[in-house]
C-alpha positions as semicolon CSV with decimal commas, in nm:
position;residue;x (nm);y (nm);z (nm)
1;X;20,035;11,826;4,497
2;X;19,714;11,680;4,552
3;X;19,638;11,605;4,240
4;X;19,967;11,469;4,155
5;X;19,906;11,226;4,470
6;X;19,579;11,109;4,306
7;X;19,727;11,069;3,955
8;X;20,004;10,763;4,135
9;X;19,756;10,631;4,308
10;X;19,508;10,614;4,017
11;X;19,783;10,417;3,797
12;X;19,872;10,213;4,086
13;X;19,526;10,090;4,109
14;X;19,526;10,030;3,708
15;X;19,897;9,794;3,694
16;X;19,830;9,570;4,045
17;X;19,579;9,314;3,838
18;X;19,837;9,290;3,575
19;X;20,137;9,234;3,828
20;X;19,927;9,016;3,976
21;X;19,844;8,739;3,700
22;X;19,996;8,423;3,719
23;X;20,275;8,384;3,447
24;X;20,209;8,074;3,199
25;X;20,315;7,744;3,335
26;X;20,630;7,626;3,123
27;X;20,496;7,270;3,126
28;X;20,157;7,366;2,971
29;X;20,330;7,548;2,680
30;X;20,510;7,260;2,579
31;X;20,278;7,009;2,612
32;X;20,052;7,235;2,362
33;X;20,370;7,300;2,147
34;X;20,421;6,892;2,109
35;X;20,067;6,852;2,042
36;X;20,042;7,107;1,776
37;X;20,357;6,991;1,649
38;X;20,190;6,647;1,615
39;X;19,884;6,738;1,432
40;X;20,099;6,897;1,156
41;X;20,283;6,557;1,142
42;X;20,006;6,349;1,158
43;X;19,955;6,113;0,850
44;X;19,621;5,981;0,704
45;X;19,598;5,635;0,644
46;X;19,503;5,506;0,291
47;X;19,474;5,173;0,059
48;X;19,615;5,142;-0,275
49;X;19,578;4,991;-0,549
50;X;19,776;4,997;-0,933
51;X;19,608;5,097;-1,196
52;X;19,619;4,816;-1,436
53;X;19,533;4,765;-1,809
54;X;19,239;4,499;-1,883
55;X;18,952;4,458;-2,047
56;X;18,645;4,674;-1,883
57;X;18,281;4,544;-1,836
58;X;18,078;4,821;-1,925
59;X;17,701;4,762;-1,786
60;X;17,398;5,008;-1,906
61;X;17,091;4,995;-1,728
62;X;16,794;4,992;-1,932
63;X;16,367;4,942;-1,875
64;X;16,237;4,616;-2,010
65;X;15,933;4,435;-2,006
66;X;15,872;4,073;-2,037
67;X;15,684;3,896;-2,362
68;X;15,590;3,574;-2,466
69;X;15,718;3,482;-2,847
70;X;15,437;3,224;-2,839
71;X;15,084;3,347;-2,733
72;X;14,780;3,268;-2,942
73;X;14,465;3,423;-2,883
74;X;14,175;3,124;-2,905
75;X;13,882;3,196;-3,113
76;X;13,551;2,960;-3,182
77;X;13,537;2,791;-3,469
78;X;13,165;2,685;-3,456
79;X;12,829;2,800;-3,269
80;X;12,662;2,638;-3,012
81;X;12,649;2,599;-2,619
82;X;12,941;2,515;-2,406
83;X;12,894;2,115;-2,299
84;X;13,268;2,018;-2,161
85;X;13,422;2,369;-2,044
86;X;13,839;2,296;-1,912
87;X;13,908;2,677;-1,900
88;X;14,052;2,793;-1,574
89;X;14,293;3,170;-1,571
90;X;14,677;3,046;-1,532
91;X;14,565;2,617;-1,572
92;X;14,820;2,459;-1,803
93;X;14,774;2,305;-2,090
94;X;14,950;2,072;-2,336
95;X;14,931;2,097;-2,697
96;X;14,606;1,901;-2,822
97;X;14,400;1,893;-2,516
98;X;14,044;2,030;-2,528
99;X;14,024;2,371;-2,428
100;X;13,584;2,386;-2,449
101;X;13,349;2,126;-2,623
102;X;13,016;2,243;-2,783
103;X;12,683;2,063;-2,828
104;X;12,682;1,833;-3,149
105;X;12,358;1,633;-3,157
106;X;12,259;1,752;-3,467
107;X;12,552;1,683;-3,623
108;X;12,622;1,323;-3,529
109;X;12,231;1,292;-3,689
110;X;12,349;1,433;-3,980
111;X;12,691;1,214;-3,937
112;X;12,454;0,867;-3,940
113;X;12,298;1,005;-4,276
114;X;12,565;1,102;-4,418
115;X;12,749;0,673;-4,334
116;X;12,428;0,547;-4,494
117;X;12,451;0,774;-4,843
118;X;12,832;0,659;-4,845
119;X;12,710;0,244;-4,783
120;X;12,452;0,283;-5,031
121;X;12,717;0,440;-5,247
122;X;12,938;0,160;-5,199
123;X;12,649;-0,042;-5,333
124;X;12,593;0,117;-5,650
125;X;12,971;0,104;-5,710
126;X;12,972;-0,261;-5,686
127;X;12,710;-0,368;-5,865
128;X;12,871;-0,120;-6,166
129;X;13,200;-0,296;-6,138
130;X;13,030;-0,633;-6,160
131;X;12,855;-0,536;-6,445
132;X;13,140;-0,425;-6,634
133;X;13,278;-0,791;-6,526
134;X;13,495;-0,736;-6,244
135;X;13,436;-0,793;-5,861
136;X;13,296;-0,616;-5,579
137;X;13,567;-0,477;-5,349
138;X;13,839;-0,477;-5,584
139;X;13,880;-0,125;-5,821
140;X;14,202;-0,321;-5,987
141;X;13,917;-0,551;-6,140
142;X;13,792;-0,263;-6,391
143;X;14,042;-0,027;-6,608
144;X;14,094;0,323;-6,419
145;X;13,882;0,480;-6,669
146;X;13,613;0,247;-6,639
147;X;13,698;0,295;-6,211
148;X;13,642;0,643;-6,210
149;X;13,323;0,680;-6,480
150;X;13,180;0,407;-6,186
151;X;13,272;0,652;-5,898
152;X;13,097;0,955;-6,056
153;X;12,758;0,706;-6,148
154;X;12,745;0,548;-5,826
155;X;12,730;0,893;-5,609
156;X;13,025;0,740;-5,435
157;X;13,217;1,073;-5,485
158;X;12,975;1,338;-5,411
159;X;12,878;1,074;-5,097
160;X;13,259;1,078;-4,967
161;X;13,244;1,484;-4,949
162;X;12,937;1,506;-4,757
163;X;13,075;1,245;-4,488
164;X;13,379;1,483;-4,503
165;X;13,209;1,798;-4,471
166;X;13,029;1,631;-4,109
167;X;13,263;1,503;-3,972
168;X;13,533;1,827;-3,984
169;X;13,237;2,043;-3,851
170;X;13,228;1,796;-3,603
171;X;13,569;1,851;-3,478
172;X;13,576;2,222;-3,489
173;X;13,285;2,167;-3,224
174;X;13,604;2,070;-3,002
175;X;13,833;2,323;-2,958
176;X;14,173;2,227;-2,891
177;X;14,481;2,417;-2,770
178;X;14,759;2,493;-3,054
179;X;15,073;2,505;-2,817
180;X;15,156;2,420;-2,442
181;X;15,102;2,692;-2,177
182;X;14,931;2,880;-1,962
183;X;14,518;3,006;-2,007
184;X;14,487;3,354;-1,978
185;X;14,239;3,621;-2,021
186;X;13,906;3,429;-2,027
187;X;13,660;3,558;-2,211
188;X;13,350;3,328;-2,142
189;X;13,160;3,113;-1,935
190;X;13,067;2,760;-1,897
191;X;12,718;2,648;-2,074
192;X;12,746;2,980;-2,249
193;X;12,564;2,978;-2,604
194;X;12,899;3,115;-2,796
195;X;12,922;3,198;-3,231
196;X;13,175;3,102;-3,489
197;X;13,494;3,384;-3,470
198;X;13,435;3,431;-3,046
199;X;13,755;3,485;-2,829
200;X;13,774;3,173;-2,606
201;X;14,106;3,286;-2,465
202;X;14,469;3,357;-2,427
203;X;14,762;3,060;-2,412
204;X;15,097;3,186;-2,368
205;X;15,356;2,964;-2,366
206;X;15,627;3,066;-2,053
207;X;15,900;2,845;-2,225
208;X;15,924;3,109;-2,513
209;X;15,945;3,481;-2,255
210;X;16,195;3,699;-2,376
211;X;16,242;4,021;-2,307
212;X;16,162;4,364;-2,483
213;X;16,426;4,578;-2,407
214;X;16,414;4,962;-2,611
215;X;16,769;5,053;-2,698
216;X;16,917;5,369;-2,826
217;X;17,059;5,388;-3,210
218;X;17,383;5,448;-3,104
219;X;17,380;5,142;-2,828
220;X;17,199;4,934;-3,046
221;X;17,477;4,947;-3,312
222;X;17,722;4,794;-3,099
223;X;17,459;4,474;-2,934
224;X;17,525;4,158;-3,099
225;X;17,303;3,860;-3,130
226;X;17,386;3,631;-2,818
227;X;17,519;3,869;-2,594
228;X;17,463;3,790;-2,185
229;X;17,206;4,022;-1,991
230;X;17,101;4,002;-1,645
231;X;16,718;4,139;-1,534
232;X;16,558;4,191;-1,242
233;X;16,199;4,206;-1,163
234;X;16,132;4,568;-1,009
235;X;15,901;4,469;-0,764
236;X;16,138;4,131;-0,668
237;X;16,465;4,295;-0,697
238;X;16,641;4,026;-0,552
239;X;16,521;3,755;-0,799
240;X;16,807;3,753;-1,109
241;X;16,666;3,665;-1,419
242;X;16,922;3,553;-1,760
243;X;16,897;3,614;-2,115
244;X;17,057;3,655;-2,431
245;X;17,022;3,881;-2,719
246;X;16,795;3,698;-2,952
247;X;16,624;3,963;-3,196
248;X;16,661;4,319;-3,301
249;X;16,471;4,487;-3,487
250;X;16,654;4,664;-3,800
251;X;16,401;4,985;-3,760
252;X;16,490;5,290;-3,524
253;X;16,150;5,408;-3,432
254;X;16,051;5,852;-3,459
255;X;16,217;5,818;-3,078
256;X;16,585;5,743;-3,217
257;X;16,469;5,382;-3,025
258;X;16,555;5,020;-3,168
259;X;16,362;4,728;-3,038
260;X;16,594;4,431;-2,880
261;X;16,440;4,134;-2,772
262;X;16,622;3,890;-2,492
263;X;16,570;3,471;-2,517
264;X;16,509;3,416;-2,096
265;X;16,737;3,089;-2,005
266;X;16,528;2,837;-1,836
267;X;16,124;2,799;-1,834
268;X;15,991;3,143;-1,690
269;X;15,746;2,955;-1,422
270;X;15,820;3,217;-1,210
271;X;15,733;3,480;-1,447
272;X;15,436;3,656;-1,587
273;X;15,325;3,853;-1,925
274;X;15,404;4,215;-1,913
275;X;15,650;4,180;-1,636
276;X;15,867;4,521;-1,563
277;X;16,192;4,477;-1,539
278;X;16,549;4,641;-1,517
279;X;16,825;4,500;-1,768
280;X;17,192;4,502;-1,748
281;X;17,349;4,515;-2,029
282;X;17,730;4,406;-2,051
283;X;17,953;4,505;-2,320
284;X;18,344;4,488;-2,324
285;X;18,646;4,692;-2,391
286;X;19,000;4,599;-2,439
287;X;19,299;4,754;-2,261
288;X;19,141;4,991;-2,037
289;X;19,325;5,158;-1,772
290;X;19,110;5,046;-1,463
291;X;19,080;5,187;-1,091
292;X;18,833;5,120;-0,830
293;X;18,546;5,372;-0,839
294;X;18,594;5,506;-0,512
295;X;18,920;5,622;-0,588
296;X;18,766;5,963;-0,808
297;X;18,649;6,262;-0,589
298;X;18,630;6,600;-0,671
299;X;18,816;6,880;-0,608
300;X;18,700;7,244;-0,811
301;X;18,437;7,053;-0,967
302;X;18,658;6,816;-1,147
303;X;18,732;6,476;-1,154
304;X;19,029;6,411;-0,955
305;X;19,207;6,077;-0,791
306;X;19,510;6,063;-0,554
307;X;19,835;5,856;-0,646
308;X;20,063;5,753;-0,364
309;X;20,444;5,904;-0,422
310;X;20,672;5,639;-0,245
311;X;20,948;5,834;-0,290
312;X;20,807;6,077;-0,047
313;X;20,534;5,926;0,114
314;X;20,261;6,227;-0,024
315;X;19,939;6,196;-0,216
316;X;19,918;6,377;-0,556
317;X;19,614;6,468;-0,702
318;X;19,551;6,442;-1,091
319;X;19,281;6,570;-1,328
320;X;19,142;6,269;-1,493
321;X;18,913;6,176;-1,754
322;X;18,654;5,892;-1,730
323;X;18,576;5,729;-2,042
324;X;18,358;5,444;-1,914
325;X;18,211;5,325;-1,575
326;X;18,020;5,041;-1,403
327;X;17,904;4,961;-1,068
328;X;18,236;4,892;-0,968
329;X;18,483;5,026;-1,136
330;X;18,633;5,312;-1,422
331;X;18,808;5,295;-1,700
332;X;19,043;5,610;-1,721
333;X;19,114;5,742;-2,061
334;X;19,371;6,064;-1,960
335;X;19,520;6,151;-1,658
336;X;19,677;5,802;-1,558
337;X;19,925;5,577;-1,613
338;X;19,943;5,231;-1,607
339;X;20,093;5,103;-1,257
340;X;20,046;5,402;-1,082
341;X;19,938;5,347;-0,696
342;X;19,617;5,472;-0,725
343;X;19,429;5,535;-0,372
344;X;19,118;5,349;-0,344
345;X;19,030;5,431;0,034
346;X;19,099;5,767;0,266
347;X;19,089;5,950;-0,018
348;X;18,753;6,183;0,049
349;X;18,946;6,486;0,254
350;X;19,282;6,456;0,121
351;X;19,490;6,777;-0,025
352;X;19,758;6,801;-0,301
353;X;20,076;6,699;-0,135
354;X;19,924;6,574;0,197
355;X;20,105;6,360;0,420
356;X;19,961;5,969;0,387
357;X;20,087;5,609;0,560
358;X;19,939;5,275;0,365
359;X;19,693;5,098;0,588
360;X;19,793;4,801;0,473
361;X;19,985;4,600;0,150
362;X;19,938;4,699;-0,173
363;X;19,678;4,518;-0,357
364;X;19,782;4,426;-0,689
């Protein structure tokens, strides 16, 4: 009896908590019901835009480095020490103007010797022409046979070669710039005692940068002569420099590389030899199937973009292929069609068949 007395009281003891316990508050379920409710309803917001045929910028990126099509390196023509020395690293200079003068005191004494063998010369002719009864000063007085026996006599010739000879190693002691530009790469000093064949310096002419631009085979087939490119310095990024295609080189190097130079539009004052810099290059392709490039994500590692069904208000995802891209944009070769509502924006965490609401007007 006792123990039977224990036994009630033991499972009394176990069931009061549980009779006890407050019972759910009707209020609290449903508001947790409607909110659950909601979140299953809830629709994400997106932007759309139609996929639309046109023609598609395609832009590579490529390494380039900028040239000069005219730079001459400056050698001495002559020996002797600097007198008149206009050198000075990035001066320009205009076609003609003295780049360094050199001492030429022995040759303007051999200059006034050379004037007096050509007077007496002129002498010696004349008193030959007046022999052979004509008059001094005037070659149409004797026969041109007679004119040209006289020459050879008189020492008139061989005089007229020596006065030659001076005076053109008098102007190579002047050395004068070939084209207009810039002096670079000095490679002596002022009063220096310098010999014939010397480098003087560099002149490189910023009117005539282009730019060197390596291109593979395959690219390189489809670059035309005066096609558009944009570069930018690397270390000035925000500095946009133009160019055309001007040159390529009909030789693909052991690297499978063809050489492609770019003409730079304006006068490259702002620019130096052996620039780096990074090229855009534009090409075009008709009737591509174009979509903002934020509309592909991925979903089981493939390419995927959502189209808006307005028949039921869901996104559907579809495999697509990418056949070319640019900053911007992709051209879609399978998977699309033309006017689809492609969605451009809210797209990242979106599921087949997921519930969406346009943010705003279609863009067309």
């Amino acid at each position: 009896m006792l123990h039977t007395r224990m036994l009630s009281i033991l499972i009394l003891i176990i069931f009061l908590p549980s009779c006890n316990a407050k019972k759910p508050d009707l209020e609290t379920v449903t508001a947790k019901a409607k909110e659950e409710a909601s979140l299953i309803d809830q629709k994400t917001k997106v932007r759309v835009v139609k996929a639309t045929l046109e023609t598609f910028t395609i832009q590579k990126i490529l390494s380039g480095r900028i040239e000069a099509d005219r730079k001459v390196n400056i050698k001495s023509t002559s020996d002797g020490q600097i007198i008149n020395y206009n050198l000075l690293e990035g001066k320009y200079i205009k076609t003609g103007e003295v780049l360094i003068e050199q001492d030429a005191q022995e040759l303007q004494l051999q200059l006034e010797q050379r004037k007096n063998e050509y007077d007496d010369a002129i002498m010696s002719k004349n008193e030959r022409i007046i022999r052979d009864g004509g008059f001094a000063d005037q070659d149409s007085s004797v026969s041109p046979q007679k004119l040209e026996y006289i020459n050879i006599l008189s020492g008139l010739n061989k005089a007229q070669s020596a006065l030659k000879e001076i005076q053109y190693r008098l102007e190579e002691k002047r050395t004068l710039s070939p084209i207009s530009g810039w002096i670079s790469d000095i490679k002596i000093n002022d009063k220096e005692y310098i010999n014939a064949g010397e480098e003087i310096c560099t002149i490189i002419d910023p009117s005539s940068f282009e730019i060197k631009i390596m291109m593979l085979e395959s690219d390189a087939l489809s670059t035309k002569i005066g096609t558009s490119i944009t570069a930018y310095p690397l270390l000035s990024p925000d500095q946009e420099i133009k160019a055309n295609i001007s040159k390529i080189n009909p030789v693909v190097d052991k690297n499978g590389l063809v050489t492609i130079y770019a003409k730079i539009i304006g006068s490259g004052q702002h620019l130096f030899e052996g620039m780096n810099v990074r090229v855009e290059v534009e090409s075009h392709k008709k009737n591509q199937l174009i979509v903002p490039k934020s509309a592909l994500v991925s979903r089981s590692d493939r390419d995927v973009i959502f189209v808006y069904d307005e028949a039921s208000g869901l996104a559907k995802w579809k495999y697509v292929t990418v056949g070319y891209e640019n900053k911007d944009a992709l051209a879609i070769i399978d998977g699309l069609a033309e006017g689809d509502l492609v969605i451009a924006e809210g797209n990242l965490n979106l599921d087949h068949d997921a519930k969406v609401e346009l943010a705003e007007s279609l863009e067309k």
